[in-house]
PDB file of C-alpha atoms in Angstrom:
ATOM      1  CA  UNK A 251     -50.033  40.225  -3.319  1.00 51.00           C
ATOM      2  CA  UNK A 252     -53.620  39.936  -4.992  1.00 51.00           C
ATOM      3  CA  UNK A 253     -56.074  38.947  -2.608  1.00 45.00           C
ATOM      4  CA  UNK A 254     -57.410  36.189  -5.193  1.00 49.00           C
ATOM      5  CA  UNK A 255     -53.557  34.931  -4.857  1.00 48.00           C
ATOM      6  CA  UNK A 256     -53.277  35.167  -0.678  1.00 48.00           C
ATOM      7  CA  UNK A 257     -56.819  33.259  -0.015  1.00 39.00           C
ATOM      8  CA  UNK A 258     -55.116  30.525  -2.342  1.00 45.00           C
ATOM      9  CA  UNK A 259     -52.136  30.344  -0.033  1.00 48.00           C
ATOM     10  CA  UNK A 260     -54.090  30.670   2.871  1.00 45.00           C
ATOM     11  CA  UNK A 261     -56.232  28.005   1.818  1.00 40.00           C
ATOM     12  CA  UNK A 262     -53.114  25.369   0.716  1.00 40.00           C
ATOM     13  CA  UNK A 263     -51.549  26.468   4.305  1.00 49.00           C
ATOM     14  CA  UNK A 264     -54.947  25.364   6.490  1.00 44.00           C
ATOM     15  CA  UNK A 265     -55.456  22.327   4.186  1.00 46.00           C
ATOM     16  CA  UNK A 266     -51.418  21.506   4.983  1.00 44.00           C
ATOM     17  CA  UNK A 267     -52.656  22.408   9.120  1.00 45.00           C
ATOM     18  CA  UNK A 268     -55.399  19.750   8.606  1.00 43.00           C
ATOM     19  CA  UNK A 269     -53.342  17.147   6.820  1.00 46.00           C
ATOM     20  CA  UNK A 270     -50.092  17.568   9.458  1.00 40.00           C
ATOM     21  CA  UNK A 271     -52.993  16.888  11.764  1.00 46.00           C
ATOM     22  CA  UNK A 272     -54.488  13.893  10.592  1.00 44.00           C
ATOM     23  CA  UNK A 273     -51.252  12.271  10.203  1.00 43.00           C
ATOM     24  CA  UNK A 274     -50.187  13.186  13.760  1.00 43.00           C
ATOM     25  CA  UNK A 275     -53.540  11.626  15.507  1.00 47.00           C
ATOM     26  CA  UNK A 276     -53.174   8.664  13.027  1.00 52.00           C
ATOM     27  CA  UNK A 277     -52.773   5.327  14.375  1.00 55.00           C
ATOM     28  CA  UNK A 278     -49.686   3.147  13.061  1.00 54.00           C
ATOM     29  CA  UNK A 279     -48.676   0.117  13.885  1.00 66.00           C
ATOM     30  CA  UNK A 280     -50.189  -2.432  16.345  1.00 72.00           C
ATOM     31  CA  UNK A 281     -49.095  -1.478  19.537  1.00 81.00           C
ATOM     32  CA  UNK A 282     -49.581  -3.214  23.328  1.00 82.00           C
ATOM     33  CA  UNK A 283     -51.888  -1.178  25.290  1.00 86.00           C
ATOM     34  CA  UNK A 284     -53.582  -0.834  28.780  1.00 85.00           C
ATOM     35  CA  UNK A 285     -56.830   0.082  30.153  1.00 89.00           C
ATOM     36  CA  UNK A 286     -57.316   3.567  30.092  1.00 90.00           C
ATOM     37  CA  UNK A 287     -54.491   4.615  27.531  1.00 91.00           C
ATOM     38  CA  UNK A 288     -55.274   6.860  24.604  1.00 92.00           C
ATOM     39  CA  UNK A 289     -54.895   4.714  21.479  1.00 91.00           C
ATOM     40  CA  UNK A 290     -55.855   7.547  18.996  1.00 90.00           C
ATOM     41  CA  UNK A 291     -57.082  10.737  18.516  1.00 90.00           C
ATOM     42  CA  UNK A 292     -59.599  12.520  15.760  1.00 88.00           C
ATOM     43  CA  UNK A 293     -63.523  12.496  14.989  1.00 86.00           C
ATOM     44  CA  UNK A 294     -62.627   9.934  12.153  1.00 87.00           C
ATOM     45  CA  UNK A 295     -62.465   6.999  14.665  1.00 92.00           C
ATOM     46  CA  UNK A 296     -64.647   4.937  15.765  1.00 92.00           C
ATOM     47  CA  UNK A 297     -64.595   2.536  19.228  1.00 93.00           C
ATOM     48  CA  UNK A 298     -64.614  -0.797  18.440  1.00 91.00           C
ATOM     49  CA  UNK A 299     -64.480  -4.240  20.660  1.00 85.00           C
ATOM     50  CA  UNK A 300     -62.066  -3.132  23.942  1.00 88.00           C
ATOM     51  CA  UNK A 301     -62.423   0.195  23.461  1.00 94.00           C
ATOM     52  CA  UNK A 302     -64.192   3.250  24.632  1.00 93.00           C
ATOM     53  CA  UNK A 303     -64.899   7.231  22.618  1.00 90.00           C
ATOM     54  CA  UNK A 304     -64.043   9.785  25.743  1.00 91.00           C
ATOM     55  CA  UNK A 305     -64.087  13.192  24.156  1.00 89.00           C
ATOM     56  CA  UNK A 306     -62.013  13.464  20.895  1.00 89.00           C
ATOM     57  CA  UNK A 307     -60.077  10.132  21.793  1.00 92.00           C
ATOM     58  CA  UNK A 308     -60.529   6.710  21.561  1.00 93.00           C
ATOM     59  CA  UNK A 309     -58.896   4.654  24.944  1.00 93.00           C
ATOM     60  CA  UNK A 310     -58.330   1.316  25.696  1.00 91.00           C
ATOM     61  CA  UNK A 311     -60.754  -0.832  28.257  1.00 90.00           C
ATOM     62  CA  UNK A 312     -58.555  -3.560  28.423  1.00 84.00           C
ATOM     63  CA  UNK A 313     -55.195  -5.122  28.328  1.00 83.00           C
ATOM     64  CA  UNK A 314     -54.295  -6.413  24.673  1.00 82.00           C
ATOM     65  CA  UNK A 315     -53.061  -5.170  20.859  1.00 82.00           C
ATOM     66  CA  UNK A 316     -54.323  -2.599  19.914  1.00 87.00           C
ATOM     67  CA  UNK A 317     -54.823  -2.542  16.006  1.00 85.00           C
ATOM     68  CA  UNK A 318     -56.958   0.069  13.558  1.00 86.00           C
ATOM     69  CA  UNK A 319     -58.848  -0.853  10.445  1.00 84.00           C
ATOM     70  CA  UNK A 320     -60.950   1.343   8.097  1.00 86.00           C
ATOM     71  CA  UNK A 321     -60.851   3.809  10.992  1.00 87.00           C
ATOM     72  CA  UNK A 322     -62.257   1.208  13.569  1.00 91.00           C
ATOM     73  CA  UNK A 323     -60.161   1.001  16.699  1.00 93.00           C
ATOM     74  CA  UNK A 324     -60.586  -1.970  18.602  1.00 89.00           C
ATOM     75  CA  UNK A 325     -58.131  -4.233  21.386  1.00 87.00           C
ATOM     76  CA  UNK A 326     -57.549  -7.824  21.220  1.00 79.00           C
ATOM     77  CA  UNK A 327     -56.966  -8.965  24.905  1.00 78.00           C
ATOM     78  CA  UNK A 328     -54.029 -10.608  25.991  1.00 72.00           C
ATOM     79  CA  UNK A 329     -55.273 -11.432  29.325  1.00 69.00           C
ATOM     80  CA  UNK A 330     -58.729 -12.335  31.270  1.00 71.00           C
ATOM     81  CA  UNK A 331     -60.879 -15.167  30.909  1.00 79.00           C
ATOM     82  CA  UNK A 332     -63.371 -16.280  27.730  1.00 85.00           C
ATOM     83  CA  UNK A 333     -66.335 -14.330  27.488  1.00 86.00           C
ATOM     84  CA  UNK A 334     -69.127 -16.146  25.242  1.00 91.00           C
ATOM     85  CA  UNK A 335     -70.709 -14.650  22.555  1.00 92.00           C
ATOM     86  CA  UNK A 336     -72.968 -15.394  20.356  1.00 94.00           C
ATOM     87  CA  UNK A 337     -72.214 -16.110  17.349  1.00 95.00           C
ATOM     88  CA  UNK A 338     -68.650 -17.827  18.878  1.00 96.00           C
ATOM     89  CA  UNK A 339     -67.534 -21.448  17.456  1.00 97.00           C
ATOM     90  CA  UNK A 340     -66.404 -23.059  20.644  1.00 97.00           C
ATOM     91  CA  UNK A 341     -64.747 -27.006  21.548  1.00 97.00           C
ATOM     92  CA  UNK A 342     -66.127 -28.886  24.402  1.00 96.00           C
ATOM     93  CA  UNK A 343     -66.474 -32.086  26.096  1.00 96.00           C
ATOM     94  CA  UNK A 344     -69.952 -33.780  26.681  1.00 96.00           C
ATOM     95  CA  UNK A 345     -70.556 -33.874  30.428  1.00 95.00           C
ATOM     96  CA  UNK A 346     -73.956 -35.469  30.561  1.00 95.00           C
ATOM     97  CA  UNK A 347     -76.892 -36.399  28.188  1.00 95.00           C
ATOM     98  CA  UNK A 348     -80.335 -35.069  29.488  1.00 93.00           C
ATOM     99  CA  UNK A 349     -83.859 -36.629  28.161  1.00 90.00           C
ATOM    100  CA  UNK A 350     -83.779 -33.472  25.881  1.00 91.00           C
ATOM    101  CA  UNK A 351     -79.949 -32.932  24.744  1.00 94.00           C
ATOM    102  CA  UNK A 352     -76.527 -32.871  25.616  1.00 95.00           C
ATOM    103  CA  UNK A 353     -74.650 -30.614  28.304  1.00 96.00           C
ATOM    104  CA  UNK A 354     -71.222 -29.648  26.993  1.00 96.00           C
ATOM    105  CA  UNK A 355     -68.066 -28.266  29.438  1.00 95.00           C
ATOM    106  CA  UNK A 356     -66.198 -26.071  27.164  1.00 94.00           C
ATOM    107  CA  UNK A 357     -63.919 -24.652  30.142  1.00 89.00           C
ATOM    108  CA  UNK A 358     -66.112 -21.830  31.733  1.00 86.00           C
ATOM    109  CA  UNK A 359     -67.907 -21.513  34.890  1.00 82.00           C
ATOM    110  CA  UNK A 360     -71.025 -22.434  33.262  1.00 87.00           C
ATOM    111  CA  UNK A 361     -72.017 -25.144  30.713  1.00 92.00           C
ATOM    112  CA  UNK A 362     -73.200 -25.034  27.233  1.00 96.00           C
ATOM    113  CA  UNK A 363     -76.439 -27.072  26.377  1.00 96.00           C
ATOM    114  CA  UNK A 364     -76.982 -28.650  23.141  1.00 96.00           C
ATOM    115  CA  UNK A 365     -80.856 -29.291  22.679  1.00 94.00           C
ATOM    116  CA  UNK A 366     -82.432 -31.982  20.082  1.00 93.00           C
ATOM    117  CA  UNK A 367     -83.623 -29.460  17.627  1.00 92.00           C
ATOM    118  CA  UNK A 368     -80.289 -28.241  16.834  1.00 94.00           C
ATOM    119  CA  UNK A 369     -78.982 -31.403  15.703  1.00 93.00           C
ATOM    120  CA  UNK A 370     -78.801 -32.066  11.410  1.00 90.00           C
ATOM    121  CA  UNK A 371     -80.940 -34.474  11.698  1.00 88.00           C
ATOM    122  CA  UNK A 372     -84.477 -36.240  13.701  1.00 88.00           C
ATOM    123  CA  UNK A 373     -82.762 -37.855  17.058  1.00 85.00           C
ATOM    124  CA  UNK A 374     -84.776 -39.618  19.464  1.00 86.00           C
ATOM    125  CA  UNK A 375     -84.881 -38.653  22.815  1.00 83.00           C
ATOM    126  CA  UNK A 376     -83.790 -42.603  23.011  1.00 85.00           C
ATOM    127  CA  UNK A 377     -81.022 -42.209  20.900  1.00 86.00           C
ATOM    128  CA  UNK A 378     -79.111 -39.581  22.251  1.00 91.00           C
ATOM    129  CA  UNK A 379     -75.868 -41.970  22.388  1.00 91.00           C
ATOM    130  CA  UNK A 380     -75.697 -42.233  18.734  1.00 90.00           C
ATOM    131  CA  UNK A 381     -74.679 -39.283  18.099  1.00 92.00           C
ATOM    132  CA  UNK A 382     -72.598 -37.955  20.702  1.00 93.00           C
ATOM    133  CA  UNK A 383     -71.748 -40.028  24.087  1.00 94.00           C
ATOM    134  CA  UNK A 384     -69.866 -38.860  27.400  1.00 95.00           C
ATOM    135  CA  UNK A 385     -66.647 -37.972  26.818  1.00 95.00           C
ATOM    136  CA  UNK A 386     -66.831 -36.815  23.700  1.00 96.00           C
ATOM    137  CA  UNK A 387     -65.503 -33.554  21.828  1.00 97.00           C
ATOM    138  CA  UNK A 388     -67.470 -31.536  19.581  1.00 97.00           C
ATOM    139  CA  UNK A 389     -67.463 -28.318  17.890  1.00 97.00           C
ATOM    140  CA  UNK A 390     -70.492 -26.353  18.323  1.00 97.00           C
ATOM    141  CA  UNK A 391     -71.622 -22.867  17.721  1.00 97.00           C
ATOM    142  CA  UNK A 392     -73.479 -20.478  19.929  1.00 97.00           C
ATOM    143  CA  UNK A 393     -76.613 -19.180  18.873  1.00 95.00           C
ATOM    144  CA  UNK A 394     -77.903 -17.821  22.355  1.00 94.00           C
ATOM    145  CA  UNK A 395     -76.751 -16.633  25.874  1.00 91.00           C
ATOM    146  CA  UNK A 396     -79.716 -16.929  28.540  1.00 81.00           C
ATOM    147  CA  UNK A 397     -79.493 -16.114  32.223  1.00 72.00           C
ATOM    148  CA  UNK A 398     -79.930 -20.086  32.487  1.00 69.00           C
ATOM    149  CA  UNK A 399     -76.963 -20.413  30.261  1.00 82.00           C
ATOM    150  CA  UNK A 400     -75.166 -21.018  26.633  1.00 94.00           C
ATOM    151  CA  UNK A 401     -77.154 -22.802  24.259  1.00 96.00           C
ATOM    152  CA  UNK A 402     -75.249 -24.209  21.273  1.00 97.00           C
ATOM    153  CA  UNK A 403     -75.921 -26.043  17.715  1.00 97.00           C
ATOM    154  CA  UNK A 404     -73.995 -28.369  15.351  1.00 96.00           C
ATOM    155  CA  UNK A 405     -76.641 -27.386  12.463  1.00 94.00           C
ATOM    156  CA  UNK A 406     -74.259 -26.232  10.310  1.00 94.00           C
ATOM    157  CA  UNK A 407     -71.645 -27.463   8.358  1.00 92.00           C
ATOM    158  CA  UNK A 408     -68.243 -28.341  10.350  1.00 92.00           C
ATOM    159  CA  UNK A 409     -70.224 -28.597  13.594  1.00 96.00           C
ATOM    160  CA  UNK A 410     -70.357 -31.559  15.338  1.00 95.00           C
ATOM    161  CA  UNK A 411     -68.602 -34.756  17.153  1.00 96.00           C
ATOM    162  CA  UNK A 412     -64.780 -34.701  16.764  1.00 97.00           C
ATOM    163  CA  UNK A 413     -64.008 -37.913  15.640  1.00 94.00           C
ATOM    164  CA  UNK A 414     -60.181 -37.981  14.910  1.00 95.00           C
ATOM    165  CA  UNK A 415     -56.664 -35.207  15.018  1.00 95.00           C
ATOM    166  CA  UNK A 416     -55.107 -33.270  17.604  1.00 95.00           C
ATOM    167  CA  UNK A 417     -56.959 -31.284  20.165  1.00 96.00           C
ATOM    168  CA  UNK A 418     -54.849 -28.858  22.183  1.00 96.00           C
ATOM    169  CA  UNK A 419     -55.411 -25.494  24.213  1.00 95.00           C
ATOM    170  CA  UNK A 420     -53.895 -21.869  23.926  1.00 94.00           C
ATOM    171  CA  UNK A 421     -55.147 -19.027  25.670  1.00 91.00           C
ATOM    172  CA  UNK A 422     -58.038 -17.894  24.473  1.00 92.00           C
ATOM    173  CA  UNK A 423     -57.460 -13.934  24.351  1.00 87.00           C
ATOM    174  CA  UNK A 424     -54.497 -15.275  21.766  1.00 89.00           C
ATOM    175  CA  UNK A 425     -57.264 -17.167  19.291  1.00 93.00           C
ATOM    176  CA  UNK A 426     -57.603 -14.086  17.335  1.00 89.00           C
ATOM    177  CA  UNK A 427     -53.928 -14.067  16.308  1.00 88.00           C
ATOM    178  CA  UNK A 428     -54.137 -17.602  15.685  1.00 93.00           C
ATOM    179  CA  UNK A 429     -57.034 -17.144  13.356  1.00 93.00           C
ATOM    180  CA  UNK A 430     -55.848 -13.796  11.537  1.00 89.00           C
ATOM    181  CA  UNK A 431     -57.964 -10.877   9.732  1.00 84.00           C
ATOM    182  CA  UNK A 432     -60.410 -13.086   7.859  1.00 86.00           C
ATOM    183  CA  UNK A 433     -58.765 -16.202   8.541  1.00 90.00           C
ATOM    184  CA  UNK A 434     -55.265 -15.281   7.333  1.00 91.00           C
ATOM    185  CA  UNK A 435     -53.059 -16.952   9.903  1.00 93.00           C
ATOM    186  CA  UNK A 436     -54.733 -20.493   9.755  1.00 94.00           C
ATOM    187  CA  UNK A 437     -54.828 -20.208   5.968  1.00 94.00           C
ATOM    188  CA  UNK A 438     -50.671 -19.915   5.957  1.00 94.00           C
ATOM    189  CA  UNK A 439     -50.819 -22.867   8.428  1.00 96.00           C
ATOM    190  CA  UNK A 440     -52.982 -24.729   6.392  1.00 96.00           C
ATOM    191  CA  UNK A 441     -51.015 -24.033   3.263  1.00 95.00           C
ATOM    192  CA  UNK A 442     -47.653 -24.970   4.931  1.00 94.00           C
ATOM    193  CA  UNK A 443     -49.209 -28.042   6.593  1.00 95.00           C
ATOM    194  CA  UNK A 444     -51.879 -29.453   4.528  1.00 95.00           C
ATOM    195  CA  UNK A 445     -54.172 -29.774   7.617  1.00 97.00           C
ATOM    196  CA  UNK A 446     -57.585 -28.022   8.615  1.00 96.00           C
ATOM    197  CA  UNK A 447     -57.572 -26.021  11.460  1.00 96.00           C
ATOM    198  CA  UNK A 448     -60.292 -25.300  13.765  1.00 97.00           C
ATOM    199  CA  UNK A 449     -59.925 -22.494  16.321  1.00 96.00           C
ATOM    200  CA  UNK A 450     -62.634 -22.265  19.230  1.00 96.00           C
ATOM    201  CA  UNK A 451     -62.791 -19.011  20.530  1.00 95.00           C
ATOM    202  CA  UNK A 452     -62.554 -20.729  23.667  1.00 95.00           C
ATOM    203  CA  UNK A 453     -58.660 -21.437  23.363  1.00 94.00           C
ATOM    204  CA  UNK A 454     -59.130 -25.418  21.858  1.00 97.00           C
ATOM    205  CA  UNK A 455     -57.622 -25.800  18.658  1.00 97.00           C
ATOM    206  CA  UNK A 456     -58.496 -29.053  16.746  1.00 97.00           C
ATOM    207  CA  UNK A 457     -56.453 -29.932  13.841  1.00 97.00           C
ATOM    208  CA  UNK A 458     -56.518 -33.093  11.503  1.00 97.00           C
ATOM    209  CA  UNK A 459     -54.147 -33.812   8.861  1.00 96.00           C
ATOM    210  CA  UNK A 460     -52.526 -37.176   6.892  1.00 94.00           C
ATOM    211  CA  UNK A 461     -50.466 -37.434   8.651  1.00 94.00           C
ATOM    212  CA  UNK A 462     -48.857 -37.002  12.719  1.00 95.00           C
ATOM    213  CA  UNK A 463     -45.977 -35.245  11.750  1.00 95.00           C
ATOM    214  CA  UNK A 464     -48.038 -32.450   9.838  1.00 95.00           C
ATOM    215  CA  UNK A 465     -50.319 -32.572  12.372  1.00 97.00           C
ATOM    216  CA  UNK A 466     -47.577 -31.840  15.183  1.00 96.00           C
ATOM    217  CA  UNK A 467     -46.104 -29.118  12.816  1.00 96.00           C
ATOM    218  CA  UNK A 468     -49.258 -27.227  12.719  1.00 97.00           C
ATOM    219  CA  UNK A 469     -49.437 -27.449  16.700  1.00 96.00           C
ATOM    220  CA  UNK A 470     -45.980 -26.120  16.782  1.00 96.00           C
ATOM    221  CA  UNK A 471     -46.703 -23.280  14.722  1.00 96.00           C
ATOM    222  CA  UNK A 472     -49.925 -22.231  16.620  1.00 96.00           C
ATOM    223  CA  UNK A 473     -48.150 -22.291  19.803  1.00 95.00           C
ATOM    224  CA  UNK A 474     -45.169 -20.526  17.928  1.00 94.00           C
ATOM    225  CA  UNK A 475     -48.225 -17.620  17.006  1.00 94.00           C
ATOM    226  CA  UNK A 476     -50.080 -17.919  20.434  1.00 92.00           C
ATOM    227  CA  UNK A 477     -46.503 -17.217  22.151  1.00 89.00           C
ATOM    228  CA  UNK A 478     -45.725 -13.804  19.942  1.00 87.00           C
ATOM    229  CA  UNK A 479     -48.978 -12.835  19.845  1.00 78.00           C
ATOM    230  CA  UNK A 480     -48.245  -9.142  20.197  1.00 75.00           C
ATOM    231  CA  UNK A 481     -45.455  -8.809  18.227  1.00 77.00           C
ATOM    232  CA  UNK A 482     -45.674  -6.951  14.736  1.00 76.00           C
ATOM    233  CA  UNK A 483     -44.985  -8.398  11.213  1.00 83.00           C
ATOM    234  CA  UNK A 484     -46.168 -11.436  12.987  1.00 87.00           C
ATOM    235  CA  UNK A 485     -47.055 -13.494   9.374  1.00 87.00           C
ATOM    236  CA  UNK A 486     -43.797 -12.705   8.604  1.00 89.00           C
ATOM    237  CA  UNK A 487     -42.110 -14.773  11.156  1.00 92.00           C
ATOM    238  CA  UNK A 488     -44.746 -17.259  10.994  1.00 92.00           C
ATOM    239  CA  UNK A 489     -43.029 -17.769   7.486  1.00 91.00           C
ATOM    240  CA  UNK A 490     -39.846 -18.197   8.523  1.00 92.00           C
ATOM    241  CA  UNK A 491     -40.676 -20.713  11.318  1.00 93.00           C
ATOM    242  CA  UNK A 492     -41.627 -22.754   8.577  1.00 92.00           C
ATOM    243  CA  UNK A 493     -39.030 -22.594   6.435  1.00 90.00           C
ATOM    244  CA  UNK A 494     -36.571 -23.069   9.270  1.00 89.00           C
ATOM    245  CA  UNK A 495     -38.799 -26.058  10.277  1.00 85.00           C
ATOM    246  CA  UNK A 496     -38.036 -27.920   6.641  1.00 75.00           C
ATOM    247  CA  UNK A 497     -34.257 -27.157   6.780  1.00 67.00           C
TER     248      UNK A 497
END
């Protein structure tokens, strides 16, 4: 055989090695993992959000779905407690007004605190009532984490007092399902239900439609999503629950 002719096979045969390879280490579907199990293998991942690089592999840190995109690995928990970050949208409850804000229990150990000057608008320190009292819900977002605490703001558009709809609460390791990749799963709920959904990434949903009924039928579906949260094809079945729901 030429030699021109054997480096070509020689060089089809490694290139066949390195593609058997790739597809052996490749990560397929979502799959339930634990802490230290190997979810993939190969240079060509990276360690995302419950996850850890040890050597040529990338393992779990936690208990949760494990899921790969654009050669990020990361592991949506399934278990464990709400961890705030900033950044997070969360729903809470005003526990007390202060002479400079509001402090907000949105389930944790520790509260959030809402100062003046992250409110849409001038509020006097006198006036604190008019815009949210005791006892109130409100979406807010974080913007920092201090060792005194969480401090939050309704600044931005959708923040603010709940005034009317359904509030309810999921675990919130299974908010992530509930919400989708890039807001998938609330848009089919929306779609389906004609109501908007907000998701706090502390487990309370708040949803407010025309109606009760499609209000209830958007609660049943996010418990329906909450409760399969680690099962595959998952938008799939969230289909068919509601077309078995109109029959």
């Amino acid at each position: 055989m030429p030699l021109q002719r054997r480096l070509r096979n020689k060089f089809i045969n490694s290139n066949s090695r390195s593609d058997l390879n790739k597809e052996k280490n490749k990560m397929t579907e979502r799959k339930i993992v634990i802490p230290g199990e190997t979810i993939a293998t190969g240079e060509d991942y990276l360690p995302g959000k419950g996850t850890e690089k040890k050597g040529n592999e990338i393992v779990a840190t936690v208990f949760g779905l494990a899921e790969e995109e654009n050669n990020l690995v990361k592991v949506i928990p399934l278990a464990g407690k709400y961890e705030p970050r900033r950044g997070n949208v969360i729903i809470g409850r005003v526990e007390m007004l202060t002479h400079n804000g509001w402090v907000i229990d949105f389930g944790n150990s520790e509260n959030a605190f809402l100062p003046l000057s992250e409110t849409p608008r001038f509020v006097s320190k006198n006036a604190l009532e008019e815009v949210m009292k005791v006892g109130e819900m409100a979406v807010v977002k974080i913007f920092a984490i201090a060792g005194r605490g969480v401090d939050v703001t309704i600044k931005e558009r959708g923040l603010g007092k709940i005034e009317e709809g359904l509030i309810f609460k999921i675990n919130p390791n299974k908010v992530p399902r509930v919400i989708g990749k890039e807001g998938s799963m609330i848009k089919v709920i929306r779609d389906k239900t004609g109501c908007n959904i907000t998701a706090g990434q502390n487990g309370f949903i708040w949803i407010v439609g025309d109606k009760i009924e499609n209000e209830l039928l958007a609660k049943r579906a996010v418990e329906f999503i909450a409760e399969r949260s680690f099962v595959d094809g998952l938008t799939e079945k969230v289909e068919k629950f509601f077309s078995e729901e109109k029959e």
